[in-house]
Short mmCIF file of C-alpha atoms and ligand atoms in Angstrom, two decimals:
data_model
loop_
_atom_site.label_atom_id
_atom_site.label_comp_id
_atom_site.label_asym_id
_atom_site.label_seq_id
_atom_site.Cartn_x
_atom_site.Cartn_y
_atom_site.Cartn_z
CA UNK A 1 0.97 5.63 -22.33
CA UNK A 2 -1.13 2.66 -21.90
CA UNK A 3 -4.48 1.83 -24.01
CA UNK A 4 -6.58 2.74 -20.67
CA UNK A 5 -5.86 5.93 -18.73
CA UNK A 6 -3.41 5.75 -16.35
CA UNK A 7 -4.27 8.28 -13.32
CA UNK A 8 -2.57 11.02 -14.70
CA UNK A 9 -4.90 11.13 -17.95
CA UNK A 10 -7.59 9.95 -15.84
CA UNK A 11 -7.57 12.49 -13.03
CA UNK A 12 -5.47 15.00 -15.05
CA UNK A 13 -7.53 18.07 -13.78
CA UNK A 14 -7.34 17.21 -9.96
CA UNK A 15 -3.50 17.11 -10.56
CA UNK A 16 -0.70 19.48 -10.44
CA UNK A 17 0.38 19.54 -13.76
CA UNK A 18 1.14 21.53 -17.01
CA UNK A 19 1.20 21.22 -20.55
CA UNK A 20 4.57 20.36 -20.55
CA UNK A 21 3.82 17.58 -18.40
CA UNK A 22 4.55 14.43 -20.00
CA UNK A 23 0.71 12.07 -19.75
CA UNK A 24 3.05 9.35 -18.70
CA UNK A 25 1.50 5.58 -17.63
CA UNK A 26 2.62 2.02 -16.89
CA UNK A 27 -1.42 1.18 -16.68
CA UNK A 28 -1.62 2.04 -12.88
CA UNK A 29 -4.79 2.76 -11.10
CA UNK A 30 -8.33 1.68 -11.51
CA UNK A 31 -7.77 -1.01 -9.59
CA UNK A 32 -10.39 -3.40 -8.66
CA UNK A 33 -13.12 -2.65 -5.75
CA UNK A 34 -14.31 -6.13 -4.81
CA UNK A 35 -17.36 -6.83 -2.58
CA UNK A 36 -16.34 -9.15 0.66
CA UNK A 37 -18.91 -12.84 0.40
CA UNK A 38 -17.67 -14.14 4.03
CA UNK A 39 -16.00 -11.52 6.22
CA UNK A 40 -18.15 -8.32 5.50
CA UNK A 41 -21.55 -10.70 6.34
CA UNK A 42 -19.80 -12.28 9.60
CA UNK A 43 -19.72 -8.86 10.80
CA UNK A 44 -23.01 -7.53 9.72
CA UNK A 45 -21.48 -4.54 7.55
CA UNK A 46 -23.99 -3.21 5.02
CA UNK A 47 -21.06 -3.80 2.42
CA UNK A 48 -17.31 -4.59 2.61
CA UNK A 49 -15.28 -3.83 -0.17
CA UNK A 50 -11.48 -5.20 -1.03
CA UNK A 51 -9.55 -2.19 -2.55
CA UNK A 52 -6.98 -4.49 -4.65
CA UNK A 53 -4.47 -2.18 -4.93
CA UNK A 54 -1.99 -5.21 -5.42
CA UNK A 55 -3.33 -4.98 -9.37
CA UNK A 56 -1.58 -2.10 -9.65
CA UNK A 57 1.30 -2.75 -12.44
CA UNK A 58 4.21 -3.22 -9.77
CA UNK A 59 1.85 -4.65 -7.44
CA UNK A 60 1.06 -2.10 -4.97
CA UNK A 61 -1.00 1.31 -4.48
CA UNK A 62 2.77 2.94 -4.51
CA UNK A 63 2.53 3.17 -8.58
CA UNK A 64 -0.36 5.85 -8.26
CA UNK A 65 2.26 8.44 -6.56
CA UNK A 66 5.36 7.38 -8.43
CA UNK A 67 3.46 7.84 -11.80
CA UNK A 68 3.30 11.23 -11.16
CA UNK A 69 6.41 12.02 -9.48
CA UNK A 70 8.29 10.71 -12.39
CA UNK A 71 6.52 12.48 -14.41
CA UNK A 72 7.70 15.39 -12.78
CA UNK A 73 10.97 14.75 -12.39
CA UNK A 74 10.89 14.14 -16.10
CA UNK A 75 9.36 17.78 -16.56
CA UNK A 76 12.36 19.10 -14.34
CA UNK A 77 15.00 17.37 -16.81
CA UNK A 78 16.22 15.17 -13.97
CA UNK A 79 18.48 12.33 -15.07
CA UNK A 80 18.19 10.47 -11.90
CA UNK A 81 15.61 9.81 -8.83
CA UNK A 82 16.37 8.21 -5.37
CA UNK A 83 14.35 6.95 -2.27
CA UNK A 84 14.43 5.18 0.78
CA UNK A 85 12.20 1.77 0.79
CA UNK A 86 10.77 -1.04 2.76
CA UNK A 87 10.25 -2.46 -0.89
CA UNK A 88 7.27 -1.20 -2.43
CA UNK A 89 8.75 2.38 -3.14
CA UNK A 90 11.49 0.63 -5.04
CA UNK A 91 9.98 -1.12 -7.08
CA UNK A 92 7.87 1.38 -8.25
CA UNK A 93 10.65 3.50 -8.72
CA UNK A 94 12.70 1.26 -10.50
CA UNK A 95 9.85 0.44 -12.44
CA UNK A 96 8.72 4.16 -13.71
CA UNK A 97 12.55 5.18 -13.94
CA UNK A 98 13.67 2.08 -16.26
CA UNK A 99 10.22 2.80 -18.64
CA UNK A 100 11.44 6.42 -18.88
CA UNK A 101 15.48 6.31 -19.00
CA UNK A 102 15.67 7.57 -15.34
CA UNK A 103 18.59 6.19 -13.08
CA UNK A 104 17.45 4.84 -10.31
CA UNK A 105 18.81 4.28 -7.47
CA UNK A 106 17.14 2.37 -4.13
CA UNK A 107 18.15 2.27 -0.55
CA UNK A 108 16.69 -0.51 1.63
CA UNK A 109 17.64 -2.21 5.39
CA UNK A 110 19.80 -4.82 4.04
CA UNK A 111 18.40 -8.26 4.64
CA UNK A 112 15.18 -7.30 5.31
CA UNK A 113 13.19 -6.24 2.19
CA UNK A 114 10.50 -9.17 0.83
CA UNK A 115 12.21 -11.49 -1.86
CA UNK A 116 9.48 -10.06 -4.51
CA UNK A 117 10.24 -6.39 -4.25
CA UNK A 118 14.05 -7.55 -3.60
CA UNK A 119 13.54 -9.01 -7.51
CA UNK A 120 11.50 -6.24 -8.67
CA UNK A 121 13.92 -3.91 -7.70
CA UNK A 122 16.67 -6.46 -9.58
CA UNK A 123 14.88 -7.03 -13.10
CA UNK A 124 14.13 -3.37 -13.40
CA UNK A 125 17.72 -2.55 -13.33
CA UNK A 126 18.04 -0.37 -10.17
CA UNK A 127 21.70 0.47 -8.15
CA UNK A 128 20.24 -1.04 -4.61
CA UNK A 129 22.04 0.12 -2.02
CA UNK A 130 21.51 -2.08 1.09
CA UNK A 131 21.99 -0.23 4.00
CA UNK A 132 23.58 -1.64 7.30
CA UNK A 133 20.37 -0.30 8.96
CA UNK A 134 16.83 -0.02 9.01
CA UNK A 135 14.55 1.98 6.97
CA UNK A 136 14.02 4.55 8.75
CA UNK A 137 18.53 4.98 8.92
CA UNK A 138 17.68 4.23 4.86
CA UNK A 139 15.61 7.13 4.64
CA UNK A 140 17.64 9.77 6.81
CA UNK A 141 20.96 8.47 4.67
CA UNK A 142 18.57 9.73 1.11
CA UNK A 143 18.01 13.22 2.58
CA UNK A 144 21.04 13.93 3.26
CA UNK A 145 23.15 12.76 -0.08
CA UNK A 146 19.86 13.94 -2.16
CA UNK A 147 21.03 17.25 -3.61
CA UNK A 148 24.94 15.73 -3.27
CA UNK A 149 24.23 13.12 -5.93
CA UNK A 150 22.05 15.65 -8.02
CA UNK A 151 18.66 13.27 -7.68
CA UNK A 152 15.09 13.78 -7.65
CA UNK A 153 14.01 11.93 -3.95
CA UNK A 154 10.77 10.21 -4.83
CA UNK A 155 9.74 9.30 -1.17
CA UNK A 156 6.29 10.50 -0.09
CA UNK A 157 8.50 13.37 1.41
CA UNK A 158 8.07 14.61 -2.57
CA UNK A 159 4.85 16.14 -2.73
CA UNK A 160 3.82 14.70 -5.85
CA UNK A 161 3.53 11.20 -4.60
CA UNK A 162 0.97 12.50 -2.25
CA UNK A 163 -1.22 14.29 -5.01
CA UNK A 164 -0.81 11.15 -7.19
CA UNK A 165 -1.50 8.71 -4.29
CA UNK A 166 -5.13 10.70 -3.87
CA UNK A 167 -6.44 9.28 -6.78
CA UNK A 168 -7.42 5.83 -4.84
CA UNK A 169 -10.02 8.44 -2.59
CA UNK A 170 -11.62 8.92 -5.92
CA UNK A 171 -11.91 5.78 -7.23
CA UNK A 172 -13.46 5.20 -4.66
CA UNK A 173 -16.36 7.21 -4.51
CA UNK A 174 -16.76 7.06 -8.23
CA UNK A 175 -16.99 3.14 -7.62
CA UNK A 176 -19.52 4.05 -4.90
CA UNK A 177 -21.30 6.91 -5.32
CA UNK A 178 -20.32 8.67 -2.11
CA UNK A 179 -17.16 8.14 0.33
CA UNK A 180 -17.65 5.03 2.52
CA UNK A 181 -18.59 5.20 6.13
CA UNK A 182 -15.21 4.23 6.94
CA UNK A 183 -11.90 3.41 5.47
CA UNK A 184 -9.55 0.75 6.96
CA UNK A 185 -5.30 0.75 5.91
CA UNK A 186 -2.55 0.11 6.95
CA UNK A 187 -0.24 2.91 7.91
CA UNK A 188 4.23 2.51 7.73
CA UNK A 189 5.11 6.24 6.65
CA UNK A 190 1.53 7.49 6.76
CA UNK A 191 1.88 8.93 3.46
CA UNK A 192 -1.18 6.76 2.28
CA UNK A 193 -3.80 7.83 5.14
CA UNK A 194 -2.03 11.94 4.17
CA UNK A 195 -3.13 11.01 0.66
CA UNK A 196 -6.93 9.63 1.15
CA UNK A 197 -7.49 12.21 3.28
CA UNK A 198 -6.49 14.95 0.72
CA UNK A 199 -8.23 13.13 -1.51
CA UNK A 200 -11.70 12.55 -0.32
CA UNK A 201 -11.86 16.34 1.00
CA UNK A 202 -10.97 17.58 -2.68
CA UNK A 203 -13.88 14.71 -3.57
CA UNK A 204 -16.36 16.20 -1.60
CA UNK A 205 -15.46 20.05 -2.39
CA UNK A 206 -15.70 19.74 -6.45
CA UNK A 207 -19.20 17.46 -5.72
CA UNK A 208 -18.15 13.85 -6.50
CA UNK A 209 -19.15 12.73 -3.02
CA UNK A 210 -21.59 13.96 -0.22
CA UNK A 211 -19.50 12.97 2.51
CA UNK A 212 -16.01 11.79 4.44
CA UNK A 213 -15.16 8.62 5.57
CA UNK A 214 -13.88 7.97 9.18
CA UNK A 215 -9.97 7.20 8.21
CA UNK A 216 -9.08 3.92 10.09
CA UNK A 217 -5.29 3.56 10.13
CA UNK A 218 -3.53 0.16 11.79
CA UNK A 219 0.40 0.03 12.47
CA UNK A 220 1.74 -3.02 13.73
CA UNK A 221 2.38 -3.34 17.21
CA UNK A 222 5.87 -3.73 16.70
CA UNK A 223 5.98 -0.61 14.90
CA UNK A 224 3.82 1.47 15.91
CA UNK A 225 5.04 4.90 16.46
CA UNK A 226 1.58 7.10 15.87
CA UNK A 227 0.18 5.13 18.33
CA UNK A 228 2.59 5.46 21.35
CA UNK A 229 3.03 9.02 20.77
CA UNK A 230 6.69 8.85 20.18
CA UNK A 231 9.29 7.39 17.80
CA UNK A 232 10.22 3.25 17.75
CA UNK A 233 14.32 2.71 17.82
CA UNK A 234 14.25 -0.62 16.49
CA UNK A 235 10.96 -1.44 14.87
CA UNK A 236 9.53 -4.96 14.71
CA UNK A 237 6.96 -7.19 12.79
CA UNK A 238 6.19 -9.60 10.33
CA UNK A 239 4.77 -7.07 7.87
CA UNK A 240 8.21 -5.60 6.79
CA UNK A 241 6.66 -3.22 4.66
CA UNK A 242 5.71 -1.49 7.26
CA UNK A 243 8.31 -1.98 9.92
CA UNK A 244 9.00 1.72 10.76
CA UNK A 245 9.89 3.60 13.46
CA UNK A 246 9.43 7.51 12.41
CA UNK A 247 7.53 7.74 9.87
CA UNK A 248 7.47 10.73 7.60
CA UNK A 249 3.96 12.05 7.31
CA UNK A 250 3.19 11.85 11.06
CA UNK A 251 1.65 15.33 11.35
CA UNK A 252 -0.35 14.82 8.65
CA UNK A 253 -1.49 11.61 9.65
CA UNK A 254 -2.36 12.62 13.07
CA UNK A 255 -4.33 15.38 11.21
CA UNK A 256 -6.44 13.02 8.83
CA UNK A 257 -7.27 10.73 11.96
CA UNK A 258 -8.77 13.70 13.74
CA UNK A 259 -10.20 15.13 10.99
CA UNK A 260 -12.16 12.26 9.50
CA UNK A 261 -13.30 11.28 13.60
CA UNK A 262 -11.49 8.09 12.91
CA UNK A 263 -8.91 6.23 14.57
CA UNK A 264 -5.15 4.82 14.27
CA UNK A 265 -4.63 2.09 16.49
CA UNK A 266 -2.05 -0.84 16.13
CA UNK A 267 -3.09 -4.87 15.77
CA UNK A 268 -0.31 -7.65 16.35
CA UNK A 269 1.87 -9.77 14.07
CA UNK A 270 -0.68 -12.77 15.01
CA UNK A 271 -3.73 -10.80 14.19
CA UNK A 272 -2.18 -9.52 11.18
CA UNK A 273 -1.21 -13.24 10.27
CA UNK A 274 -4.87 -14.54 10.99
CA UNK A 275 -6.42 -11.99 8.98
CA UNK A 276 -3.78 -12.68 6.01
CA UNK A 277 -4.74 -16.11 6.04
CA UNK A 278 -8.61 -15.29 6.23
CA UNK A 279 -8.55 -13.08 3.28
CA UNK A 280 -6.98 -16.14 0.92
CA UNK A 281 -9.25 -18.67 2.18
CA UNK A 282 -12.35 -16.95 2.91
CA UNK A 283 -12.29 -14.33 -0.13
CA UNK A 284 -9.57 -15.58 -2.39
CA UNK A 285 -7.59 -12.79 -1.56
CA UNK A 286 -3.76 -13.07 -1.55
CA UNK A 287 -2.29 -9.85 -0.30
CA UNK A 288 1.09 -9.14 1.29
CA UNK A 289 1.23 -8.93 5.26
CA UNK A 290 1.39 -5.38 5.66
CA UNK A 291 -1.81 -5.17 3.92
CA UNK A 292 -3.96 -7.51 5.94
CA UNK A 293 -3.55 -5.12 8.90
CA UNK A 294 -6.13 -3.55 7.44
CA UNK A 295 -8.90 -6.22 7.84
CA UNK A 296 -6.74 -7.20 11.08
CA UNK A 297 -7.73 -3.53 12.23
CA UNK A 298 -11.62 -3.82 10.96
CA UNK A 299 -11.86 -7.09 13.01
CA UNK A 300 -10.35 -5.43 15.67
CA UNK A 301 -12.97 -2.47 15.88
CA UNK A 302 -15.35 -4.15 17.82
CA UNK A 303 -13.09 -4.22 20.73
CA UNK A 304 -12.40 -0.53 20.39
CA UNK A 305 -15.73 0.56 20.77
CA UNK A 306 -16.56 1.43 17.22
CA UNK A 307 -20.10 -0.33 15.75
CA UNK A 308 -19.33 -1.90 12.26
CA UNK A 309 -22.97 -3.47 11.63
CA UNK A 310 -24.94 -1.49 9.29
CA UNK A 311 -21.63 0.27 7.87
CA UNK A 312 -20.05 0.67 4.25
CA UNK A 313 -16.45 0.03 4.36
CA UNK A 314 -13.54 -0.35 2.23
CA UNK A 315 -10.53 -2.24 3.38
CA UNK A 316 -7.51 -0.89 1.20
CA UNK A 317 -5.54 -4.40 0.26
CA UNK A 318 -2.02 -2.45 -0.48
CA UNK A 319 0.01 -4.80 -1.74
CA UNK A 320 -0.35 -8.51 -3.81
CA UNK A 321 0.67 -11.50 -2.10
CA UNK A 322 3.14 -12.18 -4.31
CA UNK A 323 5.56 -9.92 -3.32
CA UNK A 324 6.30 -11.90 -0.13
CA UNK A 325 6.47 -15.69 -0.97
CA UNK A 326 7.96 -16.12 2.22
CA UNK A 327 5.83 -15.33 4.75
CA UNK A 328 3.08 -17.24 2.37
CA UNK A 329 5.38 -20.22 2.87
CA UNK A 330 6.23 -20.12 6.48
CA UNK A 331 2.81 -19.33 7.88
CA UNK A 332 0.48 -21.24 5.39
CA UNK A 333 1.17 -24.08 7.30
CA UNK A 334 0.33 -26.74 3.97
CA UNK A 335 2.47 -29.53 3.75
CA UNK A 336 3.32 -30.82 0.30
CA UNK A 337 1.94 -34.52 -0.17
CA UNK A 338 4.14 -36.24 -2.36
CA UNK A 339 2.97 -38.22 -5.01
CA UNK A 340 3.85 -40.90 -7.82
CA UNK A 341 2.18 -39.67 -11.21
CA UNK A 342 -0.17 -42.36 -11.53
CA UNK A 343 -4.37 -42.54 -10.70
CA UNK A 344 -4.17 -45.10 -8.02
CA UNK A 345 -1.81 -43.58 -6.14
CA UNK A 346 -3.40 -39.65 -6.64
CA UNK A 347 -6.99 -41.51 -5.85
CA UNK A 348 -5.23 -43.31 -2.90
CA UNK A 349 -3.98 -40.20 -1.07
CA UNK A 350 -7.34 -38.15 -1.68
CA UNK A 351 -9.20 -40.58 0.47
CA UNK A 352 -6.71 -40.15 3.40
CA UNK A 353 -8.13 -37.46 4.64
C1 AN7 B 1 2.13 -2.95 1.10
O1 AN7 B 1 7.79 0.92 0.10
O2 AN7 B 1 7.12 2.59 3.01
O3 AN7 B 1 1.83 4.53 5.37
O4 AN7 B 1 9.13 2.08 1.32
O5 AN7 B 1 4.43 -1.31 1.07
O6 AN7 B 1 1.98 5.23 2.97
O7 AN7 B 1 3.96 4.27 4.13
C2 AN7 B 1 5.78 0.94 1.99
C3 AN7 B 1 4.67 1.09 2.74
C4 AN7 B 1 1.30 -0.24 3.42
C5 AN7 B 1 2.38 1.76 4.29
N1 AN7 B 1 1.24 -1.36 2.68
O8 AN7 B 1 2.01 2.88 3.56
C6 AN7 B 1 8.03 1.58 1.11
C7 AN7 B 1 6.97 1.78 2.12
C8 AN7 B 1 2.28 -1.71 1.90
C9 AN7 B 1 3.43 -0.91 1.86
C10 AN7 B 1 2.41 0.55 3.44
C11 AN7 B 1 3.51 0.24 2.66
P1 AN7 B 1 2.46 4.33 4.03
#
């Protein structure tokens, strides 16, 4: 439990669940909705909203679906739960499963998780399993040895993560009033874009909102199976979160672009690197890689025909900065001016530049 409803208490009647459901929380959800002062004027949108789902208590929107998975695997009387993961997953997992006496046990490409979610995964206590592979060989290895090893798999393959992961669509249009024009995210194993979708079509049947948004999915180019129509052998990019090749919820993502009239398109490492950049220095806005393909994508839209000006949008931020220190370092480009502690010398160097 936490003092504020986690999602489970909060949306406990659009979930699957029982009275034998343990109301279990790490604080997850509700998760700031913050209006854009630079980018969303620049491009004439009516309003541009940051969902930062990198406040989430692991530090991504992957906490909303593992909340309730766990809780179901805790209804089940599993002792154990298992999945695949670029990082995120995993530390979610390991998170949820240490809180509740769960072992947990994470399989990720070996070398090429982010050093956060690496650490996450570490100070939770998790068995990591690093797998001479990608993800994508990571997550084919945890369906097969799932019902050997007697686990609960708590990849978005478990439908629970999906129904949990809906919640941000109604955040959302609580936070709003209505669904947005247009939603922008970044898509890995599409089980994100599966989940809004769900969610804002459950939103507008019960009443909360009038309409549906036009879903507006990015995969990096790299990586970017949806987009090519067929699967990527050795996926590439910067954003390792979302460096895969085949990802799970493809049908349903195809379905929610067509759907919602909206579009999945891919934007490269460079664009996804500008845009990262331009959300910490023109919004204060430190998100991981993988994330910024979603603004990457809205600044992209232009080019693909689609008319931003006028429009209310929310970019979904999926993951905190923090979680990839490296990249940060590498392509911040800051040098470190050295310094004796004294005021002449701090005054000195100030007027350098
Ligand atoms: C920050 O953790 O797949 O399209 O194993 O960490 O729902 O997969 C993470 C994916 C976007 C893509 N942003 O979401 C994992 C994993 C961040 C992510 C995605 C991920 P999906």
């Amino acid at each position: 439990m936490s003092v504020r409803p986690g999602v489970i208490e909060r949306y406990r009647e659009f979930l699957p669940i029982t009275e034998k459901t343990p109301l279990i929380s790490l604080g997850e959800g509700s998760t700031p909705m913050v209006l854009s002062e630079n980018i969303g004027p620049r491009l004439g949108c009516k309003a541009l909203y940051f969902k930062l789902e990198g406040c989430n208590p692991t530090g991504s929107f992957k906490d909303r679906g593992m909340v309730l998975a766990v809780a179901k695997a805790l209804e089940a009387g599993k002792r154990r739960i298992v999945c695949a993961s670029t990082g995120n997953t995993s530390a979610a997992a390991a998170a949820y499963g240490a809180r509740y006496g769960l072992e947990t046990i994470v399989l990720v490409p070996s070398g090429e998780i982010a050093l956060g979610k690496l650490a996450q995964a570490m100070a939770y206590g998790a068995r990591i399993l690093a797998v001479n592979g990608s993800f994508d060989d990571a997550m084919t290895t945890v369906i097969d040895i799932v019902d050997a090893i007697d686990a609960e798999l708590v990849n978005s393959v478990n439908k629970y993560r999906i129904e949990g992961q809906k919640t941000g669509a109604f955040e959302i249009v609580e936070d709003l009033g209505d669904a947005p024009d247009m939603m922008c995210l970044p898509v890995g194993n599409a089980g994100n874009i599966t989940a809004y979708w769900k969610g804002y079509k459950e939103a507008q049947t019960r009443g909360m909102a009038r309409s549906l948004p036009r879903l507006m999915g990015f995969q990096a180019a790299g990586a970017a199976p949806i987009v090519l129509g067929k699967r990527v052998a050795h996926p590439e990019t910067i954003a390792t979160a979302i460096r895969i090749g085949n990802p799970a919820s493809w049908k349903t993502a195809v379905e929610a672009r067509d759907e919602s009239g909206g579009l999945i398109d891919k934007v490269e490492d460079r664009e996804i690197i500008d845009a990262y950049l331009m959300l910490a220095r023109d919004e204060g806005i430190f998100c991981e890689p993988a994330s910024a393909a979603s603004v990457a994508g809205l600044l992209r839209l232009g080019e693909l025909g689609v008319d931003v000006a006028g429009k209310t949008i929310v970019c979904i931020l999926t993951g905190n900065g923090l979680k990839d220190p490296g990249t940060a370092e590498k392509r911040a480009l800051v040098e470190l001016e050295y310094v004796e502690p004294d005021l002449e010398s701090v005054v000195n160097l100030l007027k350098k530049h």
